[in-house]
Structures are given as C-alpha cells and as structure tokens.
Amino acid sequence: MTDGTNHGVRPVRGGVHTAQAHDSALRHVTGSAPYVDDLPELPGTLHAAVRLSDKAHARILGMDLAGARTMPGVHAVLTYDDVPGELDIGAILPGDPLLAPDLVEYAGQPVVAVAAETMLAARAAARRVEVFYEPLPAILTPEEALEQGLFVSPSQTMRRGDAAAALNGAPHRLRGELRIGGQDHFYLETHIAYAIPDGDGGYKVHSSTQHPSEVQHQVAKVLGLPMNAVTVECRRMGGAFGGKESQAAHVAAIAALLAHHTRRPVKFRMDRDDDMLMTGKRHDFFVRYDVGFDGEGRILGLEMELAARCGMSLDLSNGVVDRAMFHADNAYFLPHATITGHRCRTNTVSNTAFRGFGGPQGMAAIEHVVDEVARHLGRDALDVRRANLYAAPERDVTHYGMRVEDADILPELFDELERSSDYRERRRAVAAFNAASPVLKKGLAFTPVKFGISFTALHLNQAAALVHVYTDGSVQVNHGGTEMGQGIHTKIAQIVAEEFQIDAARLRVTASVTDKVPNAPPSAASTGTDLNGMAALNAARTIKERLTAFMADHCKVPPEQVAFRDNAVFAGNHALGFAEVAKLAFLNRVPLSATGHYKTPKIHWDPATQSGRPFFYFAYGVAVTEALVDTLTGEYRFPRCDLLHDCSGSINPAIDLGQVEGAFVQGLGWLTAEELWWDGEGRLRTHAPSTYKIPTSRDLPADFRVRLYDARPNREETIHRSKAVGEPPLMLALSGWLALKDAVAALGGHRHPVRLDAPATPERVLLACEAVRRQG
Ligand code: LUZ
Ligand code: MOS
C-alpha cells in the first residue's frame, strides 16, 4: 500500500449469510430497549381510555357524558361528533368509524374516548359514561351470514378445468365440512400510540405499528390535515404478527383526536382486555368441500368453499380471503378445481391480518382433505401427499394459473425429512405402541408448506430507503420497514455492510419514520427484508458508484480498478480506509447521501379471470410431528417434532432459525390451545390470559429438531438470493394438529373418518375420541 494508512484494513465482520445476534438482543433481555410506553413523557401528557360497546348490534339512543366530564383530572370526553375531519378510517373501503355514530356493530366497538391526567382516571371516567341502546338482531357466525347472504364484499371463485365433471367421474368421492378457529395476536406489547402536537398545527405520533404511513394517513384524515402535517415514528414493536398492519391506525387516531381537543400530548396505551375486545384477529373459517380421487389418493377434482368471519367491516379481508384461496392447494396439484371464497359479514370485531394472512386457513382445509382421502383409502397419508405434489412438466400449474417453477424442491425436502426423522420406522413404532395401548394413543403426521411471497395487492410490492455516509465513515440507514422483533434492522445492516464492505458495527439503522422514508407499505406478507433490503442496497449502490467514480478520478485509475474490500477502498495500488474515503469525498464535494427504491418484478394479476402470477416466488418447508393423546381426558403432548424449512441463502441463519421456531409454536397455539369464545350475545369472553391460552415453554415438543434447508439459493433474484421467512413456517404446525387427528383415528383402528376442528383443545380432542368410540 502506497498511501493512506492500513489500519482498519481487515476482513468485514457482520456481512450477509452470517449468524448475527439481533441488534437489540441485549436490550431486549435486559429490559432496556425502549418501546413507545418507555419514552420520556412530556410535561402535561394526558392518558386515554375508551368506552367500548357491550352490544353486538344496537342503535345508540343517547349518552350521558356529564358524570364522566366532571370527574377530577378529566380533560376531554369525546364522541364521533368531535371528529374535525373524516370519521371513517377504513383501510381499503369505508366501514370503520373512529367512534361509533348512532349505531354499534360489534361488542367492543369504541363509542367514547376520554383523556385524563392519569390512566386510572381516564379508565374510571370511561366506565362512568352511560350509553343507551336499542338492541338489534345480530348475525354472529359465518354460517349464519352465508345463509343470509351477508358479505363485506362479493364472493370470488378461482377455477381451473371442470371440477364438477371430474367429481362425477372419480372412482372415490368424499364430502365434508370443517371449522377453523381464529386467533388473537397476543403481542406482548398491546396497541399503543403517543400523539404530540408540534405547536405549528401538526402532530408527531409515536405508534406501535407495522405501517407508519397508514397511521399518518388516517391521523391526517381524522384531523382534517394534509399528510405533511403528521409525522409517525416507530422504533420497535413488542410483537405485531399482523395485528398492527391496519388497526394500529385506530388507536393512534384516537390519541391524536384527544391531543387535538386538549392541545396536550396524549398517550393511549390499551389494556389487554380492551385490546382483545376492540381489535381484530385472525379470521375463523367455515369450510365445505367435495373431493374426487383415484385409488392412490390422487386428487382428480375439488370443489371447496372457504367462508371467513370478516366481522362488521372489510378491513383487509379481501386480501385475507384471496390468500386463503391461493393456498387451498398448498403443495398439491389440483387438475380440476373450483375454489370459492366468501367474505362473511358478522356483528363481531373486524378481523384483520395475522401471520399467514388467510394462507394458514386455506392450507388447513386442503391438509384436512388430503388426510381424509388417505384415511378413506387406508393408505399412509405421507404417500398420498407425495402422490399429489406439484411436479413438472404436466403437474406444475396452480389453480390460479401460476407455474410452480421450482416444484422439484418438494420431493427433495420430503426425501430429506422422511430420512432424517426416521418417518417409516416411527410409523411402525407408533402402530406397535397403539396396538398395545388401549387408552394412550400416538399419532404421526408429515405436512408440507408452499407459501406465496408477495403482497397480493400489486402496489404494496415496493420499498424505499435512505442511506447517509458521514465523514467519520459511520453509516446511517433508514428504510420503510418496521422492527417487530423479527430482526429486520439487523439484516438490513448486514446487507448495507456487505455492499460497502465495512463492519456492520459501523452502521446504525434508525427508527422507521414517515419524514425520512415516505409512503412505505406495511411490514407484512413476509416481505420486509426482501423489499427494504433491496431498496437499502440500491441506495448504498448509488453512493458506492459516486465513491468509485471519485476514487478513480482521484487516484487516476480506471473505475474497474476501484474495489471496496476489508473496510477499505482499493484504487490501483492505493488503499484508503473507508472513513478516509468518506472524508476525502466530502472535501471534494461528493454527495454522501442517497435514496433507493425497489419494486418486485414479474408479478401480475387479472382479477377478471382470477389468474396470473401473484407471487414472485414460493417458500417451502416440511414437518413431522408426533402426538401422544390420553383418549379418556383429551389431554395430549407432542413428544417429538422435526422441521426442515427452506431458507435458501439466509441473510442471517440465527435470526431465521428463531423465526422458524417461533412461527411453528405460534401456529401450534392457533391450532391447539388458543380458543376465542363468544357468548350468545356476541361478546368475546376470552379477552385475557386467564381464559385465552397461548402456548408456553412447557408446550414445546420435548424433542424439537429444527433445521434450515439451504441447499438451493432462490432461483429468483431476491436480496442475496434469500427467501422470506416470517410467515411460511407457521403452517408447519399443521403437522401437530393432524398428528392429534391421527392419534384419535387410531382409537378406531383408522377405520372411521375423523373430524377434528381447530383449535384441537383437549375438550375437542375428547369429543372426537368419543365420536370415534361411538362408531365402534
Ligand atoms: N398484507 C397485505 C399481507 O396487505 N397483503 C398481503 O397479501 C399480505 N399477505 C400476507 C400478510 N400480510
Ligand atoms: Mo402480516 S399477516 O401483517 O404479514
């Protein structure tokens, strides 16, 4: 090296494809990572509470607010009438009033908002409000809505071939129904927002949201302001899982409305019960199917109706039901299929995004069907699944016309997991155990996942980022994604570090905020790193190109001889540390800040024919779970579970492994433990952890073997050929549900069909056992 210094020239630490700790790991485990509620409160801050409807459907005849208004410490008691801008905050179409006008449409709907000096005072005042109702008839279930034709938007059908003819001609045919339960997000941090008037007629809102631009949009609408008067920031969320995709806006807009009327900062931190009552959940589904198949269990024709409980408004339900329809094939070729999705309107909370976004429900339906087909024929369900897998060249197009270009990864994953989990050996062992055990029964199930990656709404498949290089060689990155525990900032720091060839420790990814990166889509659909990582890469490339041109000029070498490597820039036989290059470039008036944008290529969709290529690619996985059931009590455990998940070209295998484990456990909670229970008047009675049971560490499979499959980098040009991992592994949990079903079926020697609705709580497992016993 002929000039500059060589100190700091050493291999890059923290680049892509390396296992790095989450950038906040230490702060998470020591409790020092600030969430919205931990921000220092400004003087004069008030606290919010809401009065929720306790009627599922009723006209509001009047309210008595005087008692609440005169309580000590109360500064505002507001109704819909106090909204200066638009009342409706529907994410896609109107239907969600910020506060109920003269009608309530679900028990839990906010009617009155209160601001007071303490949270307790606010809650006491909200309780003091009296609302006078005239009850109206309420529709509570998707079955009732279906019967009466009540929908939040029209039903859709995806069609391929002639399912009716295939069903008529099939050697075997089964019809059935299934109910798949919903799920509360149960993020550890409930919904929260802190709205601060800026003194110039604008607002700064700290919000726990996956979608800061949506919060900005809705706050502006409600207050009658242009979007440029509202800035929304989110440093991190304590979990979100889809629950903070659209519905965080409701909470933030209530805080902002109160701030507007009191001219004070207002914090609205929902307590758990109110959060569970007021905000939407995973859609529960009612499913009907009619399937025709041959003697090997190969599906010849399928008609399926998927009816979702959307609740009282549309919210994101169109996308959710679309995604359920898109995943009604899971990994299986359906030569003739008619898949219909119904968006049922009910007097319950408006259901919303939840990790998988309808995909899990569609997959649960087809996995139940394949399982019943196998049982009907007395074949091992694994063989029937194999017989139905997508395969080129003739059996690789989905029922919506998209080619599954890498279908051959499925048999690869099947072979690998069948071998490594000792599936055949354990199938024999399970049968031997069951033959000798009249009460305890074991079950085993092998299920695949094929999950489409991209937002199904085209315009959401874009992202932007902002990168600054400072003169000391440190780098600040901002992007449109939000951090909810999934480690997006860690991965994006790795991506930018790799591009500049500097240590990731020299990078800082700052809070997501609408005044740095505007108009960002939500962090959702598993696309956070795919989209924002590419945008950040593009921004870094712009700066790198400028630095390359500058160094070439400065060192009098052709640009091809400028290389970024080992925390330094090499130009011909010159080498300068990255910081020196930054400083020198600045002195020579080279701009060191850039934005980047990215849009997903190749995707398109024709709503008229319900066909196209909605997904850039698919993510895959396979799972084998073993269940042990006490058939006299319905209690069960999962002695062993083997997961193999396709994380090709993982940016950060440590984080991805965590995503696979966490998603699986959350999926198992959905399918087994977490039961939402409404009473006959449409009131949710499971609105706290006392009655709503999420899985705990004791519910983990005793022997839990999780591996990432990285033999095949993404065939598409994704960020460093990686694959999205947030949602797909949730559906590996279907193997746990079907293992329970297999154990129950063993009680009747696998001779009878079994219906085991989700969640398969011990109560439902016991009822299923009794149904099998009755059949002899
Ligand atoms: N959100 C959304 C999602 O708006 N559109 C989607 O397709 C989607 N998919 C999964 C999760 N969230
Ligand atoms: Mo989501 S279900 O907000 O990706």
mmCIF file of N, CA and C in Angstrom, residues 7 39 82 245 247 294 397 399 408 418 465 467 484 494-495 497 535 543 551 574 585 611 657 686 708 730 757 765:
data_model
loop_
_atom_site.group_PDB
_atom_site.id
_atom_site.type_symbol
_atom_site.label_atom_id
_atom_site.label_comp_id
_atom_site.label_asym_id
_atom_site.label_seq_id
_atom_site.Cartn_x
_atom_site.Cartn_y
_atom_site.Cartn_z
ATOM 1 N N HIS A 7 -4.294 0.804 8.827
ATOM 2 C CA HIS A 7 -5.023 0.332 9.996
ATOM 3 C C HIS A 7 -6.521 0.370 9.684
ATOM 4 N N LEU A 39 -40.937 5.836 26.379
ATOM 5 C CA LEU A 39 -40.405 7.152 26.004
ATOM 6 C C LEU A 39 -40.669 8.124 27.147
ATOM 7 N N ASP A 82 -67.140 14.882 17.666
ATOM 8 C CA ASP A 82 -65.989 15.753 17.909
ATOM 9 C C ASP A 82 -64.866 15.561 16.894
ATOM 10 N N GLU A 245 -50.996 -4.077 11.413
ATOM 11 C CA GLU A 245 -50.857 -3.712 9.999
ATOM 12 C C GLU A 245 -51.837 -2.591 9.667
ATOM 13 N N GLN A 247 -54.724 -1.931 11.939
ATOM 14 C CA GLN A 247 -55.537 -1.484 13.070
ATOM 15 C C GLN A 247 -54.812 -0.604 14.085
ATOM 16 N N ASP A 294 -58.487 -40.868 -7.077
ATOM 17 C CA ASP A 294 -58.295 -42.226 -7.561
ATOM 18 C C ASP A 294 -57.829 -43.132 -6.417
ATOM 19 N N VAL A 397 -48.841 -26.377 -12.535
ATOM 20 C CA VAL A 397 -49.517 -25.082 -12.630
ATOM 21 C C VAL A 397 -50.643 -25.035 -11.592
ATOM 22 N N HIS A 399 -54.072 -23.630 -9.479
ATOM 23 C CA HIS A 399 -55.467 -23.380 -9.887
ATOM 24 C C HIS A 399 -55.706 -21.925 -10.238
ATOM 25 N N ASP A 408 -39.607 -29.068 -8.011
ATOM 26 C CA ASP A 408 -38.770 -30.221 -7.663
ATOM 27 C C ASP A 408 -38.103 -30.096 -6.301
ATOM 28 N N GLU A 418 -38.061 -37.256 5.487
ATOM 29 C CA GLU A 418 -38.525 -38.628 5.720
ATOM 30 C C GLU A 418 -37.368 -39.455 6.292
ATOM 31 N N ALA A 465 -35.585 3.465 0.691
ATOM 32 C CA ALA A 465 -34.626 3.567 1.794
ATOM 33 C C ALA A 465 -33.789 4.815 1.620
ATOM 34 N N VAL A 467 -29.921 6.286 2.781
ATOM 35 C CA VAL A 467 -28.622 5.945 3.381
ATOM 36 C C VAL A 467 -27.746 7.201 3.425
ATOM 37 N N MET A 484 -40.358 -5.520 14.516
ATOM 38 C CA MET A 484 -41.342 -6.059 15.462
ATOM 39 C C MET A 484 -40.771 -7.250 16.230
ATOM 40 N N GLN A 494 -26.656 -5.763 7.801
ATOM 41 C CA GLN A 494 -25.755 -6.741 7.170
ATOM 42 C C GLN A 494 -25.662 -6.508 5.662
ATOM 43 N N ILE A 495 -26.809 -6.213 5.065
ATOM 44 C CA ILE A 495 -26.852 -6.018 3.604
ATOM 45 C C ILE A 495 -26.045 -4.786 3.196
ATOM 46 N N ALA A 497 -23.718 -3.274 5.015
ATOM 47 C CA ALA A 497 -22.317 -3.517 5.375
ATOM 48 C C ALA A 497 -21.625 -4.317 4.269
ATOM 49 N N ALA A 535 -34.116 -2.054 -1.412
ATOM 50 C CA ALA A 535 -34.123 -0.588 -1.502
ATOM 51 C C ALA A 535 -32.863 -0.026 -0.847
ATOM 52 N N ILE A 543 -24.414 5.492 -3.702
ATOM 53 C CA ILE A 543 -23.278 6.164 -3.040
ATOM 54 C C ILE A 543 -21.962 5.491 -3.443
ATOM 55 N N MET A 551 -12.948 8.040 -6.540
ATOM 56 C CA MET A 551 -11.640 7.437 -6.251
ATOM 57 C C MET A 551 -10.857 7.169 -7.540
ATOM 58 N N HIS A 574 -3.372 2.114 -4.581
ATOM 59 C CA HIS A 574 -3.692 2.918 -3.396
ATOM 60 C C HIS A 574 -4.692 2.158 -2.536
ATOM 61 N N ALA A 585 -13.983 12.336 0.082
ATOM 62 C CA ALA A 585 -15.083 12.565 -0.868
ATOM 63 C C ALA A 585 -15.861 13.810 -0.474
ATOM 64 N N SER A 611 -56.624 -15.008 -12.387
ATOM 65 C CA SER A 611 -55.428 -15.778 -12.705
ATOM 66 C C SER A 611 -54.258 -14.840 -12.979
ATOM 67 N N LEU A 657 -33.613 -19.073 12.036
ATOM 68 C CA LEU A 657 -33.942 -20.219 12.876
ATOM 69 C C LEU A 657 -34.955 -19.810 13.954
ATOM 70 N N THR A 686 -63.272 -14.560 26.069
ATOM 71 C CA THR A 686 -61.870 -14.920 26.303
ATOM 72 C C THR A 686 -61.015 -13.715 25.933
ATOM 73 N N LEU A 708 -32.580 -25.541 8.988
ATOM 74 C CA LEU A 708 -32.798 -24.742 7.784
ATOM 75 C C LEU A 708 -32.246 -25.524 6.598
ATOM 76 N N LEU A 730 -45.074 -20.857 9.999
ATOM 77 C CA LEU A 730 -46.231 -21.002 10.899
ATOM 78 C C LEU A 730 -47.062 -22.224 10.510
ATOM 79 N N ASP A 757 -62.032 -30.246 14.486
ATOM 80 C CA ASP A 757 -61.930 -28.826 14.164
ATOM 81 C C ASP A 757 -60.785 -28.191 14.937
ATOM 82 N N VAL A 765 -60.577 -32.689 21.416
ATOM 83 C CA VAL A 765 -59.947 -33.995 21.185
ATOM 84 C C VAL A 765 -60.774 -35.078 21.871
#
